[in-house]
XYZ file of C-alpha atoms in Angstrom:
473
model
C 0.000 0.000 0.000
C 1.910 2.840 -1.265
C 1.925 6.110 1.133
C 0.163 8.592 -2.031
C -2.791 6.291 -2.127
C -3.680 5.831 1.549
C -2.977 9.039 2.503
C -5.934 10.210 0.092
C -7.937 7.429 1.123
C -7.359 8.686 4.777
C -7.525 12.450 3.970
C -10.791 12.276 2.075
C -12.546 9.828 4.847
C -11.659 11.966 7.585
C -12.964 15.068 5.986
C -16.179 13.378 4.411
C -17.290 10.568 6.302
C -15.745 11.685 10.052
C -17.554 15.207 9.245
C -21.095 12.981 8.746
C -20.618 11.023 12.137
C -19.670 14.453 14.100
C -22.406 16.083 13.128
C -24.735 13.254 13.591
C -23.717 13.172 17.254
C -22.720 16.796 18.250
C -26.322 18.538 19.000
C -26.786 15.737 21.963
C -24.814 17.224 24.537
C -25.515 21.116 24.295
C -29.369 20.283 23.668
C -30.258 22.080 26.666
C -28.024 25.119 26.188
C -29.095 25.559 22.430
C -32.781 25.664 23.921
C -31.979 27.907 26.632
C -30.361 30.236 23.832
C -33.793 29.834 21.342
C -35.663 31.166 24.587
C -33.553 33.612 25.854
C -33.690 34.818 22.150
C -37.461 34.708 21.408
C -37.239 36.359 24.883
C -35.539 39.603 24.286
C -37.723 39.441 20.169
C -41.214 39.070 21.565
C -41.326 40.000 25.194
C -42.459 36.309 26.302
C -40.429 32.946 26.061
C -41.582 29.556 24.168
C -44.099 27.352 25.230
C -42.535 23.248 25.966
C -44.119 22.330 22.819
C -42.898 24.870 20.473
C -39.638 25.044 22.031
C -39.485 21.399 21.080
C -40.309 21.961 17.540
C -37.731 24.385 16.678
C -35.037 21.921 18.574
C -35.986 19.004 16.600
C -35.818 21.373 13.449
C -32.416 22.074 14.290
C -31.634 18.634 14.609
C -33.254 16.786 11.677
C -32.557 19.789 9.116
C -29.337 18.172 8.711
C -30.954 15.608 7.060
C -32.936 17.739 4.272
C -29.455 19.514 3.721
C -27.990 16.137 3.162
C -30.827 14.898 0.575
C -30.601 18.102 -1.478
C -26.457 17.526 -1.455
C -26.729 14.512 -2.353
C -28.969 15.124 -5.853
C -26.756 17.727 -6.381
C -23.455 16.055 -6.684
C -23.302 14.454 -9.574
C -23.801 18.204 -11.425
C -20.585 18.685 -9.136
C -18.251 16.092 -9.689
C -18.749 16.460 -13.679
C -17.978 20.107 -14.139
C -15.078 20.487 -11.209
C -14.068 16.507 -11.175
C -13.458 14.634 -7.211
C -10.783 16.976 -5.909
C -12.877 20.046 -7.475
C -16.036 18.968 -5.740
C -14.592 17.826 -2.389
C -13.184 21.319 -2.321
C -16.165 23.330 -3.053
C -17.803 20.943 0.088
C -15.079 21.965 2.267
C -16.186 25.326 1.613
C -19.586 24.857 2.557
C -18.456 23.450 5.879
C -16.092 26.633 6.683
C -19.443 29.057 5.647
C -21.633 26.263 8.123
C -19.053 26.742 10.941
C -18.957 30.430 10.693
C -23.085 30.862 10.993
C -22.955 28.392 13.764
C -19.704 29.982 15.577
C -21.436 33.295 15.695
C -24.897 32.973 16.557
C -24.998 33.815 20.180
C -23.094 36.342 19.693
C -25.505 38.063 16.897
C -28.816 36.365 18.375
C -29.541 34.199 15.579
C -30.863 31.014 16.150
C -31.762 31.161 12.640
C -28.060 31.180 11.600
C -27.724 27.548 13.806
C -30.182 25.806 11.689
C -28.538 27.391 8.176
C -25.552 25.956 9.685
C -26.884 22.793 10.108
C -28.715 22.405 7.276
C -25.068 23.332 5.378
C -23.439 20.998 6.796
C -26.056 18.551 6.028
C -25.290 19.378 1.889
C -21.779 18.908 2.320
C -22.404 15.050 4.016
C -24.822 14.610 1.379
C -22.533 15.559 -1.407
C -19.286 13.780 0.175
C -20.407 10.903 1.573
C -24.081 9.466 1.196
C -24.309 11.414 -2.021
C -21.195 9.396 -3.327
C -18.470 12.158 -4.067
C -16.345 10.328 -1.304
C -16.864 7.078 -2.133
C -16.090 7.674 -6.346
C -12.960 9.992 -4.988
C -11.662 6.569 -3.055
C -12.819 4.209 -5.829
C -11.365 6.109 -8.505
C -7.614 5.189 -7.196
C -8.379 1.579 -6.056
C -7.630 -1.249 -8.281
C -8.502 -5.147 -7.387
C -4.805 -6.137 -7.992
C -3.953 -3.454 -5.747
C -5.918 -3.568 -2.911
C -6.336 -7.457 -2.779
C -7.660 -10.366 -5.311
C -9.842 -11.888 -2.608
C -6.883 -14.060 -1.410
C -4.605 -13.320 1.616
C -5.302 -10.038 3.597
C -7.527 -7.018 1.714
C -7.432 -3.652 2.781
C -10.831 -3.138 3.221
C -11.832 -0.236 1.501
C -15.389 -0.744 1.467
C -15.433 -0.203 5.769
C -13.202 2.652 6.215
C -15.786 4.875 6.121
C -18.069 3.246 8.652
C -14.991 3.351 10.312
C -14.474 7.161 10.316
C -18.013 7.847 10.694
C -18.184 6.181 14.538
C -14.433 7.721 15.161
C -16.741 11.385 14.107
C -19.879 10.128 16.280
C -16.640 9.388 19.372
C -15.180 12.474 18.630
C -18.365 14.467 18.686
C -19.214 12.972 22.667
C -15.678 13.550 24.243
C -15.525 16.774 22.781
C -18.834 17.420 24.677
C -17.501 16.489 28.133
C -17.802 19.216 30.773
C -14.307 19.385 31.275
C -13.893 20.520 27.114
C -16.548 21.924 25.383
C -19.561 20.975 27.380
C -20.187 23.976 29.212
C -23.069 26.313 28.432
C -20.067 29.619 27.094
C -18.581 26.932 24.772
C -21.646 25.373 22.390
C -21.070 27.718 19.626
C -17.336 26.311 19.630
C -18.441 22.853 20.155
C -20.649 23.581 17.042
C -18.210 25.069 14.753
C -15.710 22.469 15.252
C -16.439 21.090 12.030
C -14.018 23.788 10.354
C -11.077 21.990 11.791
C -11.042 18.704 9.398
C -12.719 20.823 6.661
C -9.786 23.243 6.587
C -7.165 19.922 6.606
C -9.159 18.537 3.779
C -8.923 21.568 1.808
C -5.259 22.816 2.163
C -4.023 18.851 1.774
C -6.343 17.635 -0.969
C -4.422 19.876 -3.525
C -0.915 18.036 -2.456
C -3.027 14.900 -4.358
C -3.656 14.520 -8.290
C -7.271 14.570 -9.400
C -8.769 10.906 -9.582
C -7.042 8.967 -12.585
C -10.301 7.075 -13.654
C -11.666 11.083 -13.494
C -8.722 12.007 -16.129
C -8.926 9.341 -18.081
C -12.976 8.292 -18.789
C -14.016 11.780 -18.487
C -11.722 14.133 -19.448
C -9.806 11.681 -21.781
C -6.767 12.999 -20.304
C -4.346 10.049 -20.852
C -1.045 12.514 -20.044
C -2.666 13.698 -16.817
C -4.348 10.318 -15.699
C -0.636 8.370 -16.298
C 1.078 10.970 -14.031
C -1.699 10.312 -11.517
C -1.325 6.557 -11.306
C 2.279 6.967 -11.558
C 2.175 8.776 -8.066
C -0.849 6.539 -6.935
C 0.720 3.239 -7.221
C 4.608 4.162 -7.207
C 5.754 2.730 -10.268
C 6.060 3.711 -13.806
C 4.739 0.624 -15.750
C 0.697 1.358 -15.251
C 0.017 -0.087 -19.096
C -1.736 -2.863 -17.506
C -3.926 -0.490 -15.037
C -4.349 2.105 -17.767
C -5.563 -0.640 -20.372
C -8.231 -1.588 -17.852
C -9.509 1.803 -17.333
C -9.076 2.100 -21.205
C -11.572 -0.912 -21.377
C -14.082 0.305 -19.195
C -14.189 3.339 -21.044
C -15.532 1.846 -23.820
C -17.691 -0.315 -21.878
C -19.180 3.011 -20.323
C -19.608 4.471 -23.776
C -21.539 1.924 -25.005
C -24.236 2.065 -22.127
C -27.332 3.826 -21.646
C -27.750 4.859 -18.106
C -31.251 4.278 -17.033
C -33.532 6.759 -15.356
C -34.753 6.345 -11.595
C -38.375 5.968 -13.633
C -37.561 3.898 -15.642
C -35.734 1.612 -12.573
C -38.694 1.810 -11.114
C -40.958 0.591 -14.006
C -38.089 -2.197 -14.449
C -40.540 -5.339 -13.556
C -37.385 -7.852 -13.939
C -35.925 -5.305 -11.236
C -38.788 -5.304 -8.897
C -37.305 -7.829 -5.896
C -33.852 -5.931 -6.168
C -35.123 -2.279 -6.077
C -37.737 -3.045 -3.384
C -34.396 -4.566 -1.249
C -32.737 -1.378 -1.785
C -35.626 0.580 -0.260
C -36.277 -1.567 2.429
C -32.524 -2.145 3.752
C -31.792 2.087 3.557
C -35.360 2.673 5.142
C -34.351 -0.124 7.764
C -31.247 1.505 7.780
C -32.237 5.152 9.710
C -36.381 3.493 10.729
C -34.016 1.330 12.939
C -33.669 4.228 15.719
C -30.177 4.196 15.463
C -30.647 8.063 15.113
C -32.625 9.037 17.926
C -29.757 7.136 19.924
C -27.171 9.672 18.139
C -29.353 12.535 18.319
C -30.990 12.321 21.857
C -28.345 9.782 23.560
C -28.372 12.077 26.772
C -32.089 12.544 26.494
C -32.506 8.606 26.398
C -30.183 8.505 29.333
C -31.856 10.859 31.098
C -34.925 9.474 31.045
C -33.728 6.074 31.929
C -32.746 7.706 35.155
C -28.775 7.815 35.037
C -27.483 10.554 37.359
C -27.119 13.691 35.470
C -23.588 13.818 36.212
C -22.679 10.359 34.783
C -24.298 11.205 31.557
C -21.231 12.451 29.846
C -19.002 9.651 30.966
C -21.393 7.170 30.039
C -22.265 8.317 26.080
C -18.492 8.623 25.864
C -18.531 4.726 26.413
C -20.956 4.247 24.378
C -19.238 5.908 21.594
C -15.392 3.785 22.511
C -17.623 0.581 21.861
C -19.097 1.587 18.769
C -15.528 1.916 17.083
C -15.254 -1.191 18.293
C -17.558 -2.518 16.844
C -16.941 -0.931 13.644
C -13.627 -2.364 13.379
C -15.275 -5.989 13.826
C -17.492 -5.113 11.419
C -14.754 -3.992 9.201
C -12.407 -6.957 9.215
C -15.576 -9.508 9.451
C -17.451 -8.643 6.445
C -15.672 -10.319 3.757
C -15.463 -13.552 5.802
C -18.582 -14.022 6.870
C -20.727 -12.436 4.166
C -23.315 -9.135 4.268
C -26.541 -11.249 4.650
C -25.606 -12.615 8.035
C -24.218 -9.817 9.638
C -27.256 -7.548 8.330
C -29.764 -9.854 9.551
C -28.113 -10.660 12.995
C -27.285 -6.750 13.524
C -31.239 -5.885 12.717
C -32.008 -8.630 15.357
C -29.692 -7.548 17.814
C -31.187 -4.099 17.674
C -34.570 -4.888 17.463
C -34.204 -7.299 20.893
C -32.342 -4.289 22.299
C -35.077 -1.496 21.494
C -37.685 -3.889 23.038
C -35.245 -4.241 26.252
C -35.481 -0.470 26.653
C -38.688 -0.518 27.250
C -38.620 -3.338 29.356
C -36.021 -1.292 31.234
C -38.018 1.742 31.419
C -41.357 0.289 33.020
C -39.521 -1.463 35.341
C -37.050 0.684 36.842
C -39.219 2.355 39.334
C -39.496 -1.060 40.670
C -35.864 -1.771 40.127
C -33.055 1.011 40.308
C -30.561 -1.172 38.285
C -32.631 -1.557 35.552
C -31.652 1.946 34.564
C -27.877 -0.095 33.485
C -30.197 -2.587 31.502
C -30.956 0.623 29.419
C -27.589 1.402 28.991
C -26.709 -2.131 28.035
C -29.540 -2.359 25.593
C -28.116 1.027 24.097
C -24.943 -0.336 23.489
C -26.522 -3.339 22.181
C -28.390 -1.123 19.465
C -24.805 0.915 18.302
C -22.896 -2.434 17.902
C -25.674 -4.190 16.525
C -25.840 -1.357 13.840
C -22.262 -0.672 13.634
C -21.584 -4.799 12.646
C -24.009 -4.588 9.816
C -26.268 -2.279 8.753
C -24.063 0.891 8.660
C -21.991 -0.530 5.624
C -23.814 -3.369 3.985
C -26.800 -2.107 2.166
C -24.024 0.456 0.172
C -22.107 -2.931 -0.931
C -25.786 -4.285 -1.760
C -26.805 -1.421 -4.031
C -23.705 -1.907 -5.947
C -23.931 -5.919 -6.168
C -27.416 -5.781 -6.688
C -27.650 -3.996 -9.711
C -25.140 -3.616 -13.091
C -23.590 -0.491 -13.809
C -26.368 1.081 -16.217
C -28.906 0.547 -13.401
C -26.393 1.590 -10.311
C -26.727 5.726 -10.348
C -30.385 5.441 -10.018
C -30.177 2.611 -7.498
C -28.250 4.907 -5.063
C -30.591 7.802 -5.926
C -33.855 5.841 -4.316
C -31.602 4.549 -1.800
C -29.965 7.648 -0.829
C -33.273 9.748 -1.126
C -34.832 7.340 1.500
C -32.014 6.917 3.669
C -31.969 11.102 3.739
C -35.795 11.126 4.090
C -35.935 8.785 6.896
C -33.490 10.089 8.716
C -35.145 13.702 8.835
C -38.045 11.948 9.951
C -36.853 10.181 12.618
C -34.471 13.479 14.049
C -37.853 15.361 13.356
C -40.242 13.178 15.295
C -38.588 11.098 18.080
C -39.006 13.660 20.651
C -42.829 13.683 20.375
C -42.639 10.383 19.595
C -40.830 10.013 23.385
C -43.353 12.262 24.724
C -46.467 10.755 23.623
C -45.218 7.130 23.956
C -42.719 7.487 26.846
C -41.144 4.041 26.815
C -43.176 2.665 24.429
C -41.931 3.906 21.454
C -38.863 2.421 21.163
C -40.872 -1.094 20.452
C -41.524 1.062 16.925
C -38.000 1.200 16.329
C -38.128 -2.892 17.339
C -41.268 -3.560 14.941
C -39.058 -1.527 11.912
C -35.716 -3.862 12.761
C -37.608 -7.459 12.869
C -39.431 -6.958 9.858
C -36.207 -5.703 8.368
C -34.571 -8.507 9.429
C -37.636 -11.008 8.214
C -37.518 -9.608 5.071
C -33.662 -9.979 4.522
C -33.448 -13.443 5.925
C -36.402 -14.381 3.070
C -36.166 -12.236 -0.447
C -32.040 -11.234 -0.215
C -29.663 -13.603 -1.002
C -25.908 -13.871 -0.412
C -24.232 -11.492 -2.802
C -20.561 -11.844 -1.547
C -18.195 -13.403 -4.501
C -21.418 -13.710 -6.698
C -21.717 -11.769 -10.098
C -24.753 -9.580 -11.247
C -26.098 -12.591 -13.666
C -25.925 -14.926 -10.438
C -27.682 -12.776 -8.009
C -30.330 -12.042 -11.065
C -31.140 -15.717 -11.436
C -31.548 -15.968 -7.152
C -33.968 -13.290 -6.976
C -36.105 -14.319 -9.756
């Protein structure tokens, strides 16, 4: 593994996909202080502060506008990476984030609560566009060859995971950062918020030490000169014929397709079983409540009765065992196979939501069920991190050939954006209305998930597009 190649691999995860978990996690600690700011503000506008319910609203606005930032990026990337190419693009998102951490950074100090949610919803079209909306993913692909990264025999670097990876190291990140003793103090949630400019910056002073993608150079731009230099430096040799005459055939491979529309995937009656799997498994993906437990992990905690001062210490944990967990995942994947891990991690967090609730109505009864919660919690980030944070992008691609791929990740993506707004959007009512029973919603969501895996999907690992074709029908 030459030191070119996974330095971009690193650079671009930790600025993409380590961006999307931070964000995911950071509004959970200053939740309170960001409401006490929205009513101090409406306050000193209107002579009178918020109600609980409104109060509420605008909070879970905040929160789950990240998501409708992220669905817009990611429609809007593709229009990106053709005119300004990976590096160009990933640039221009870098941007975004430094504009997103300004709003948020200054706020307070202007009495804007407006300018948090435009933050939020910026950074929301910078994850969409780098990392759920592809941009990172093409950026890594574009420099990783079979031959190179492994033939399937012996160890393989495993691409495929590092973002998973980098996305619970940004969830980690997001909940030490937001101990008391750091950034957890009411004076210091603007900072805590604007963090985000920190890997954007690296990302955008580094990215330029780094040719633009070869495969960019050579399929789109034609740019043989420019896309030999690139691999030269990539792979750190100067005999890329053989690489080059690959790229060279899937050029013409590409030319000779007709990329179908997300209507016409849709229409696609052969494609039925497979495009219905790709909805489901991304639905599943964010239905699952493995959001509200990024979101609202204090919230949860609270509620479950853990001492407001171990709150901190204890989401912190939570967070060291989902990297964990996400290096298991990692490693495990190609040995034991997606369908197994996505069906057992579903499970897992299914059993786990249920045990909340278990947990909740019985703790009055029993103090120590309040650790049962925080088991079960732990239970639902490993679960997820094992399986269903990485597998159903490998399906998407195994699931469909290349014509039918772009729109496959669009309906994916879309719902995956959708239901993850939804989710950030509704949970606190949901909590309100339900109290403890609305985390057996989030257990319904994972069975079925996990019934409907275990009987339509089939084993894609090692199997070509014709094979999985001829399961499925």
């Amino acid at each position: 593994l030459t030191f070119p190649l996974l330095s971009v691999t690193l650079l671009v995860s930790f600025g993409s996909s380590m961006l999307y978990g931070y964000n995911l996690a950071v509004v959970n600690s200053p939740a309170e202080h960001i409401k006490a700011f929205y009513n101090a503000t409406w306050s000193q506008r209107f002579g009178h502060g918020l109600a609980p319910g409104p109060l509420t609203l605008l909070y879970a606005l905040t929160v789950s506008i990240f998501a409708l930032g992220g669905l817009l990026g990611s429609l809007l990337v593709g229009v990106l990476v053709e005119r300004y190419g990976r590096n160009g693009a990933l640039s221009r998102s870098a941007l975004l984030v430094l504009l997103a951490g300004g709003f948020m950074g200054f706020s307070r100090e202007l009495g804007s609560p407006e300018m948090v949610i435009i933050g939020r919803s910026i950074t929301g079209l910078h994850s969409g566009g780098c990392f759920l909306g592809c941009a990172q993913p093409i950026a890594r692909g574009s420099v990783s060859y079979s031959h190179f990264w492994g033939d399937g025999e012996g160890f393989v670097f495993p691409t495929g995971s590092v973002e998973g990876i980098f996305i619970c190291l940004g969830v980690f990140s997001a909940q030490v950062l937001g101990l008391p003793e750091l950034l957890g103090k009411d004076r210091f949630w603007p900072l805590f918020l604007s963090v985000v400019i920190v890997p954007a910056s690296l990302q955008l002073l580094l990215l330029h030490c780094f040719p633009e993608s070869p495969r960019y150079l050579l399929i789109e731009r034609n740019d043989i000169c420019g896309a030999t230099k690139a691999l030269r430096r990539f792979l750190g040799t100067p005999d890329v014929q053989d690489v080059m005459e690959e790229m060279r055939q899937e050029q013409r491979s590409l030319s000779s397709l007709e990329m179908v529309s997300v209507w016409q995937l849709l229409r696609d009656r052969s494609l039925r079983w497979q495009t219905l799997s790709v909805a489901v498994v991304n639905a599943g993906m964010q239905l699952s409540g493995i959001d509200a437990i990024w979101f609202y992990t204090n919230a949860i905690f609270e509620n479950a009765g853990i001492p407001d001062s171990q709150i901190p210490y204890t989401t912190m944990g939570t967070g060291a065992i989902e990297v964990v967990a996400g290096l298991i995942g990692c490693f495990t994947i190609e040995r034991v196979g997606r369908r197994p891990l996505i069906i057992m991690g579903f499970c897992a967090m299914g059993v786990c939501s249920a045990g909340i609730t278990i947990s909740l109505l019985l703790q009055a009864a029993l103090p120590w069920m309040r650790y049962v919660s925080v088991a079960c919690v732990v239970g639902i980030i490993a679960g997820f991190c094992m399986g269903p944070a990485g597998v159903p992008f490998l399906m998407t691609a195994e699931l469909f050939m290349q014509s039918h791929r772009p729109a496959a990740y669009i309906v994916g993506g879309s719902l995956n954006w959708l239901c993850n707004f939804t989710v950030g959007f509704i949970f606190p009512f949901l909590q309100m209305s339900a109290g403890a029973f609305c985390y057996l919603v989030f257990c319904g969501v994972c069975l079925l998930v996990a019934l409907y895996v275990y009987l339509v999907i089939p084993e894609t690992k090692n199997k070509t597009f014709m094979e999985i074709s001829h399961l499925f029908a």
